[in-house]
């Protein structure tokens, strides 16, 4: 074996020698490229045509994503779609991509993107007359350890309720699909029919042909030199050939995206990484096959491998300490003229994966290498692209940061086209919202996270996954230093927030699992604390905005489906899309006449702010909006003894009569100014305390000292999640999002269809209500063992898929697993029996009355009612 590996090294080094450049610098050409088409210019799209002075949409960047958007917008009927490419189509990352296509994605929403991409690619040649080179032999994700088998079972239950076919298969079927595999370590595989690969150049040219066919204009050799916003929300897009006045611009510039963003003051958190793949010459055993090999992904070896003509192509993902970032481009910009160039390959960096590939596919040991490609692909800190309109500026959209642009291109083009055309996203894709990042994503953070994301490409994907590179950021709350060593921290939009806290004797640290793990017992302890005594939680990551001005009430009445609270009061309200879907859930407090505090979830901060700012601009409202998220710290205090603790620290009357539920007061707490709102997402007696970040630690320490006799202690977000589920509280992003309407989510109480204001989505909801619902959010108890639902699991009835869970947790009060699930109306009645799939096993469940435990205000009201009758 050692001799063979040395021979391979020699062969690879010989191949590299013919392509050697200056270390760390891009090569101008590949001497042995098999893609001659990638060097051809697109003769039909030169600047000999008439230059357009105006456009509805200008797309900046001619890779497969940008061209796909041009195709979809033009096909949807938009006139005046213009794409500007700085050199020629596919220059950048598209032309050298390995071209893998797969229906699989470990997330939920991006499965739809992958599905739409492949369905488009299957029909594109017939539509445009341009070949795309699509191969669909299927793909297999190889499991060679028991934990990988569990991971595949976990992914199966998250796929059964989607349209994509996916199967967990055994060694015999795997060998049938890939007969050249060494089966010694293979335990199982996740098989996805219809997967495969496509030629990226041909795909882009077919999309371009379709775009032109439907009326889009594509200009090559037209680099954008400046972007100037106009007072009416449009853009002057300047090039050396002239200026185009555009209603909107879309940045699809790949690894040039940062340069485009800088033109308008944004530092997009994208960074190029070096990705390598190897192409072999003809292998006799491959050539002799009767049908094309399935694509394999060896998860333990961290590489993909597919058939390339009569040879093989395989690409590794190196560990984070070996992978290479092109961080100089982040600091200094992309070198002028870089387009269809590559980096110098590095054999030593990938040799570990070459050896693993040869062990798994032994015919590689004798294969000749004809090409090693090392090119730039763009990463974001979390490896997901940035897709949608950007907060802080009007009519600027992005579709950037694609580590897997080929499989995303078709679906993202369709998704963005529908959003632009209809004024709302066609479905929930918040994990790709460009506004999930902010000024806290500095260059050191970007580099650290990109290394981690690339190196962790094929690590086991556990529930409640945490990754620790680049943490903490500059976003730390006023109590972070006091809490950081006391528990397990979670990452929320740049903030560190405690998930659960340690006690002597606990098995501490981050220990992920597909079953109950080390936090299960401590979280139960924290739930008991809140139910019986008093607990404190850091809620600083909440997004927080102040809205004030002459039109503030009018604006919020238009944006939200609930009525606005009176001065000194709070309510929960929802922003809806025009079609009646739930865009956001926000807690609104009217602090003074015309002055409102809006509080949203940590992951929704700029997502929600952008929606609000857009309505302000379109409606011409006279308001002032200030984002105070980082200025104001928040502590939650909850439990039956919470009132006693606070009363020790303030002269304000904290009694039931003196401080009612959903009321807000400005108080002095331990000598510090605090705005207290009587509300708690645990459903227990509690308050949220808003104060300046610099005062947060003092308030926290005062409460902990005052609460010693009351049994006060810390609790984290895992306990809050369990407690809110017991109370039947819905969560945005789970029970409600852009895939659901508030009526089916059971939010009727918060939707005031009879209020005079014509709020966004009102007409659509009236129509939905008139037609009736097809499904309903149901509250279910699940009879499990050492595992609990967490959301997105498949629900079965009579061996048929009938729905999906949205969130789940263990109820420590009732000692059973609970979940919310969307079920057909006929299966949503109390007592209905269904099954919930967890790790490949179907557990019995039944629909129960919600809530399992009444909230404290409800318990108090029922108690008073009973006393009045006595």
PDB file of N, CA, C and O in Angstrom, residues 420-454:
ATOM      1  N   UNK A 420     -39.731  38.819  -5.758  1.00  0.00           N
ATOM      2  CA  UNK A 420     -39.698  40.136  -6.400  1.00  0.00           C
ATOM      3  C   UNK A 420     -41.032  40.436  -7.084  1.00  0.00           C
ATOM      4  O   UNK A 420     -41.563  41.550  -6.997  1.00  0.00           O
ATOM      5  N   UNK A 421     -41.573  39.445  -7.732  1.00  0.00           N
ATOM      6  CA  UNK A 421     -42.811  39.638  -8.500  1.00  0.00           C
ATOM      7  C   UNK A 421     -44.030  39.816  -7.594  1.00  0.00           C
ATOM      8  O   UNK A 421     -44.894  40.663  -7.860  1.00  0.00           O
ATOM      9  N   UNK A 422     -44.108  39.037  -6.511  1.00  0.00           N
ATOM     10  CA  UNK A 422     -45.313  39.005  -5.684  1.00  0.00           C
ATOM     11  C   UNK A 422     -45.218  39.830  -4.406  1.00  0.00           C
ATOM     12  O   UNK A 422     -46.206  39.989  -3.701  1.00  0.00           O
ATOM     13  N   UNK A 423     -44.025  40.315  -4.080  1.00  0.00           N
ATOM     14  CA  UNK A 423     -43.878  41.150  -2.900  1.00  0.00           C
ATOM     15  C   UNK A 423     -43.744  40.401  -1.596  1.00  0.00           C
ATOM     16  O   UNK A 423     -43.804  41.007  -0.520  1.00  0.00           O
ATOM     17  N   UNK A 424     -43.563  39.097  -1.644  1.00  0.00           N
ATOM     18  CA  UNK A 424     -43.359  38.299  -0.441  1.00  0.00           C
ATOM     19  C   UNK A 424     -42.673  36.991  -0.828  1.00  0.00           C
ATOM     20  O   UNK A 424     -42.799  36.515  -1.957  1.00  0.00           O
ATOM     21  N   UNK A 425     -41.926  36.389   0.095  1.00  0.00           N
ATOM     22  CA  UNK A 425     -41.266  35.119  -0.232  1.00  0.00           C
ATOM     23  C   UNK A 425     -42.289  34.017  -0.450  1.00  0.00           C
ATOM     24  O   UNK A 425     -43.308  33.972   0.257  1.00  0.00           O
ATOM     25  N   UNK A 426     -42.073  33.132  -1.413  1.00  0.00           N
ATOM     26  CA  UNK A 426     -43.044  32.065  -1.674  1.00  0.00           C
ATOM     27  C   UNK A 426     -43.115  31.050  -0.543  1.00  0.00           C
ATOM     28  O   UNK A 426     -44.120  30.358  -0.394  1.00  0.00           O
ATOM     29  N   UNK A 427     -42.054  30.928   0.238  1.00  0.00           N
ATOM     30  CA  UNK A 427     -42.053  30.050   1.406  1.00  0.00           C
ATOM     31  C   UNK A 427     -40.941  30.496   2.341  1.00  0.00           C
ATOM     32  O   UNK A 427     -40.130  31.357   2.011  1.00  0.00           O
ATOM     33  N   UNK A 428     -40.926  29.906   3.516  1.00  0.00           N
ATOM     34  CA  UNK A 428     -39.968  30.302   4.538  1.00  0.00           C
ATOM     35  C   UNK A 428     -38.550  29.884   4.155  1.00  0.00           C
ATOM     36  O   UNK A 428     -38.307  28.719   3.848  1.00  0.00           O
ATOM     37  N   UNK A 429     -37.635  30.829   4.170  1.00  0.00           N
ATOM     38  CA  UNK A 429     -36.224  30.549   3.916  1.00  0.00           C
ATOM     39  C   UNK A 429     -35.374  31.495   4.766  1.00  0.00           C
ATOM     40  O   UNK A 429     -34.362  32.027   4.324  1.00  0.00           O
ATOM     41  N   UNK A 430     -35.810  31.698   6.007  1.00  0.00           N
ATOM     42  CA  UNK A 430     -35.162  32.707   6.846  1.00  0.00           C
ATOM     43  C   UNK A 430     -33.711  32.356   7.143  1.00  0.00           C
ATOM     44  O   UNK A 430     -32.892  33.238   7.401  1.00  0.00           O
ATOM     45  N   UNK A 431     -33.348  31.062   7.090  1.00  0.00           N
ATOM     46  CA  UNK A 431     -31.956  30.713   7.363  1.00  0.00           C
ATOM     47  C   UNK A 431     -31.005  31.290   6.320  1.00  0.00           C
ATOM     48  O   UNK A 431     -29.793  31.386   6.559  1.00  0.00           O
ATOM     49  N   UNK A 432     -31.541  31.704   5.166  1.00  0.00           N
ATOM     50  CA  UNK A 432     -30.727  32.318   4.118  1.00  0.00           C
ATOM     51  C   UNK A 432     -30.924  33.832   4.025  1.00  0.00           C
ATOM     52  O   UNK A 432     -30.408  34.461   3.091  1.00  0.00           O
ATOM     53  N   UNK A 433     -31.665  34.402   4.962  1.00  0.00           N
ATOM     54  CA  UNK A 433     -31.895  35.848   4.949  1.00  0.00           C
ATOM     55  C   UNK A 433     -30.561  36.582   5.065  1.00  0.00           C
ATOM     56  O   UNK A 433     -29.792  36.326   5.996  1.00  0.00           O
ATOM     57  N   UNK A 434     -30.256  37.500   4.152  1.00  0.00           N
ATOM     58  CA  UNK A 434     -28.986  38.230   4.257  1.00  0.00           C
ATOM     59  C   UNK A 434     -28.889  39.060   5.528  1.00  0.00           C
ATOM     60  O   UNK A 434     -27.790  39.389   5.982  1.00  0.00           O
ATOM     61  N   UNK A 435     -30.040  39.355   6.125  1.00  0.00           N
ATOM     62  CA  UNK A 435     -30.058  40.210   7.306  1.00  0.00           C
ATOM     63  C   UNK A 435     -29.817  39.448   8.607  1.00  0.00           C
ATOM     64  O   UNK A 435     -29.930  40.028   9.692  1.00  0.00           O
ATOM     65  N   UNK A 436     -29.463  38.178   8.506  1.00  0.00           N
ATOM     66  CA  UNK A 436     -29.093  37.439   9.718  1.00  0.00           C
ATOM     67  C   UNK A 436     -27.722  37.857  10.230  1.00  0.00           C
ATOM     68  O   UNK A 436     -27.336  37.531  11.350  1.00  0.00           O
ATOM     69  N   UNK A 437     -26.973  38.554   9.395  1.00  0.00           N
ATOM     70  CA  UNK A 437     -25.663  39.061   9.794  1.00  0.00           C
ATOM     71  C   UNK A 437     -25.746  40.567  10.033  1.00  0.00           C
ATOM     72  O   UNK A 437     -26.619  41.246   9.518  1.00  0.00           O
ATOM     73  N   UNK A 438     -24.793  41.065  10.806  1.00  0.00           N
ATOM     74  CA  UNK A 438     -24.745  42.499  11.075  1.00  0.00           C
ATOM     75  C   UNK A 438     -23.310  42.959  11.192  1.00  0.00           C
ATOM     76  O   UNK A 438     -22.381  42.279  10.748  1.00  0.00           O
ATOM     77  N   UNK A 439     -23.116  44.095  11.823  1.00  0.00           N
ATOM     78  CA  UNK A 439     -21.770  44.661  11.950  1.00  0.00           C
ATOM     79  C   UNK A 439     -20.863  43.803  12.829  1.00  0.00           C
ATOM     80  O   UNK A 439     -19.639  43.957  12.791  1.00  0.00           O
ATOM     81  N   UNK A 440     -21.458  42.926  13.612  1.00  0.00           N
ATOM     82  CA  UNK A 440     -20.662  42.033  14.462  1.00  0.00           C
ATOM     83  C   UNK A 440     -19.902  40.975  13.662  1.00  0.00           C
ATOM     84  O   UNK A 440     -18.994  40.321  14.191  1.00  0.00           O
ATOM     85  N   UNK A 441     -20.255  40.781  12.390  1.00  0.00           N
ATOM     86  CA  UNK A 441     -19.552  39.784  11.571  1.00  0.00           C
ATOM     87  C   UNK A 441     -18.305  40.423  10.975  1.00  0.00           C
ATOM     88  O   UNK A 441     -18.270  40.753   9.784  1.00  0.00           O
ATOM     89  N   UNK A 442     -17.280  40.605  11.796  1.00  0.00           N
ATOM     90  CA  UNK A 442     -16.043  41.215  11.311  1.00  0.00           C
ATOM     91  C   UNK A 442     -15.172  40.177  10.609  1.00  0.00           C
ATOM     92  O   UNK A 442     -15.498  38.979  10.576  1.00  0.00           O
ATOM     93  N   UNK A 443     -14.055  40.628  10.057  1.00  0.00           N
ATOM     94  CA  UNK A 443     -13.218  39.740   9.247  1.00  0.00           C
ATOM     95  C   UNK A 443     -12.665  38.565  10.053  1.00  0.00           C
ATOM     96  O   UNK A 443     -12.688  37.421   9.569  1.00  0.00           O
ATOM     97  N   UNK A 444     -12.142  38.754  11.271  1.00  0.00           N
ATOM     98  CA  UNK A 444     -11.681  37.581  12.029  1.00  0.00           C
ATOM     99  C   UNK A 444     -12.779  36.538  12.244  1.00  0.00           C
ATOM    100  O   UNK A 444     -12.525  35.334  12.165  1.00  0.00           O
ATOM    101  N   UNK A 445     -14.001  37.010  12.498  1.00  0.00           N
ATOM    102  CA  UNK A 445     -15.112  36.081  12.679  1.00  0.00           C
ATOM    103  C   UNK A 445     -15.400  35.338  11.376  1.00  0.00           C
ATOM    104  O   UNK A 445     -15.578  34.109  11.373  1.00  0.00           O
ATOM    105  N   UNK A 446     -15.440  36.060  10.266  1.00  0.00           N
ATOM    106  CA  UNK A 446     -15.710  35.438   8.972  1.00  0.00           C
ATOM    107  C   UNK A 446     -14.683  34.348   8.680  1.00  0.00           C
ATOM    108  O   UNK A 446     -15.028  33.232   8.270  1.00  0.00           O
ATOM    109  N   UNK A 447     -13.421  34.657   8.900  1.00  0.00           N
ATOM    110  CA  UNK A 447     -12.356  33.691   8.612  1.00  0.00           C
ATOM    111  C   UNK A 447     -12.468  32.463   9.511  1.00  0.00           C
ATOM    112  O   UNK A 447     -12.362  31.321   9.040  1.00  0.00           O
ATOM    113  N   UNK A 448     -12.686  32.689  10.799  1.00  0.00           N
ATOM    114  CA  UNK A 448     -12.784  31.566  11.738  1.00  0.00           C
ATOM    115  C   UNK A 448     -13.958  30.663  11.404  1.00  0.00           C
ATOM    116  O   UNK A 448     -13.846  29.426  11.412  1.00  0.00           O
ATOM    117  N   UNK A 449     -15.110  31.262  11.090  1.00  0.00           N
ATOM    118  CA  UNK A 449     -16.301  30.457  10.801  1.00  0.00           C
ATOM    119  C   UNK A 449     -16.207  29.753   9.454  1.00  0.00           C
ATOM    120  O   UNK A 449     -16.685  28.626   9.306  1.00  0.00           O
ATOM    121  N   UNK A 450     -15.585  30.405   8.462  1.00  0.00           N
ATOM    122  CA  UNK A 450     -15.426  29.762   7.162  1.00  0.00           C
ATOM    123  C   UNK A 450     -14.523  28.540   7.276  1.00  0.00           C
ATOM    124  O   UNK A 450     -14.790  27.493   6.671  1.00  0.00           O
ATOM    125  N   UNK A 451     -13.458  28.654   8.048  1.00  0.00           N
ATOM    126  CA  UNK A 451     -12.584  27.497   8.280  1.00  0.00           C
ATOM    127  C   UNK A 451     -13.363  26.361   8.930  1.00  0.00           C
ATOM    128  O   UNK A 451     -13.267  25.197   8.531  1.00  0.00           O
ATOM    129  N   UNK A 452     -14.122  26.712   9.942  1.00  0.00           N
ATOM    130  CA  UNK A 452     -14.904  25.717  10.658  1.00  0.00           C
ATOM    131  C   UNK A 452     -15.943  25.075   9.746  1.00  0.00           C
ATOM    132  O   UNK A 452     -16.087  23.842   9.717  1.00  0.00           O
ATOM    133  N   UNK A 453     -16.671  25.896   8.996  1.00  0.00           N
ATOM    134  CA  UNK A 453     -17.739  25.373   8.142  1.00  0.00           C
ATOM    135  C   UNK A 453     -17.184  24.452   7.057  1.00  0.00           C
ATOM    136  O   UNK A 453     -17.773  23.413   6.759  1.00  0.00           O
ATOM    137  N   UNK A 454     -16.053  24.829   6.471  1.00  0.00           N
ATOM    138  CA  UNK A 454     -15.457  23.986   5.427  1.00  0.00           C
ATOM    139  C   UNK A 454     -14.946  22.685   6.039  1.00  0.00           C
ATOM    140  O   UNK A 454     -15.196  21.598   5.527  1.00  0.00           O
TER     141      UNK A 454
END
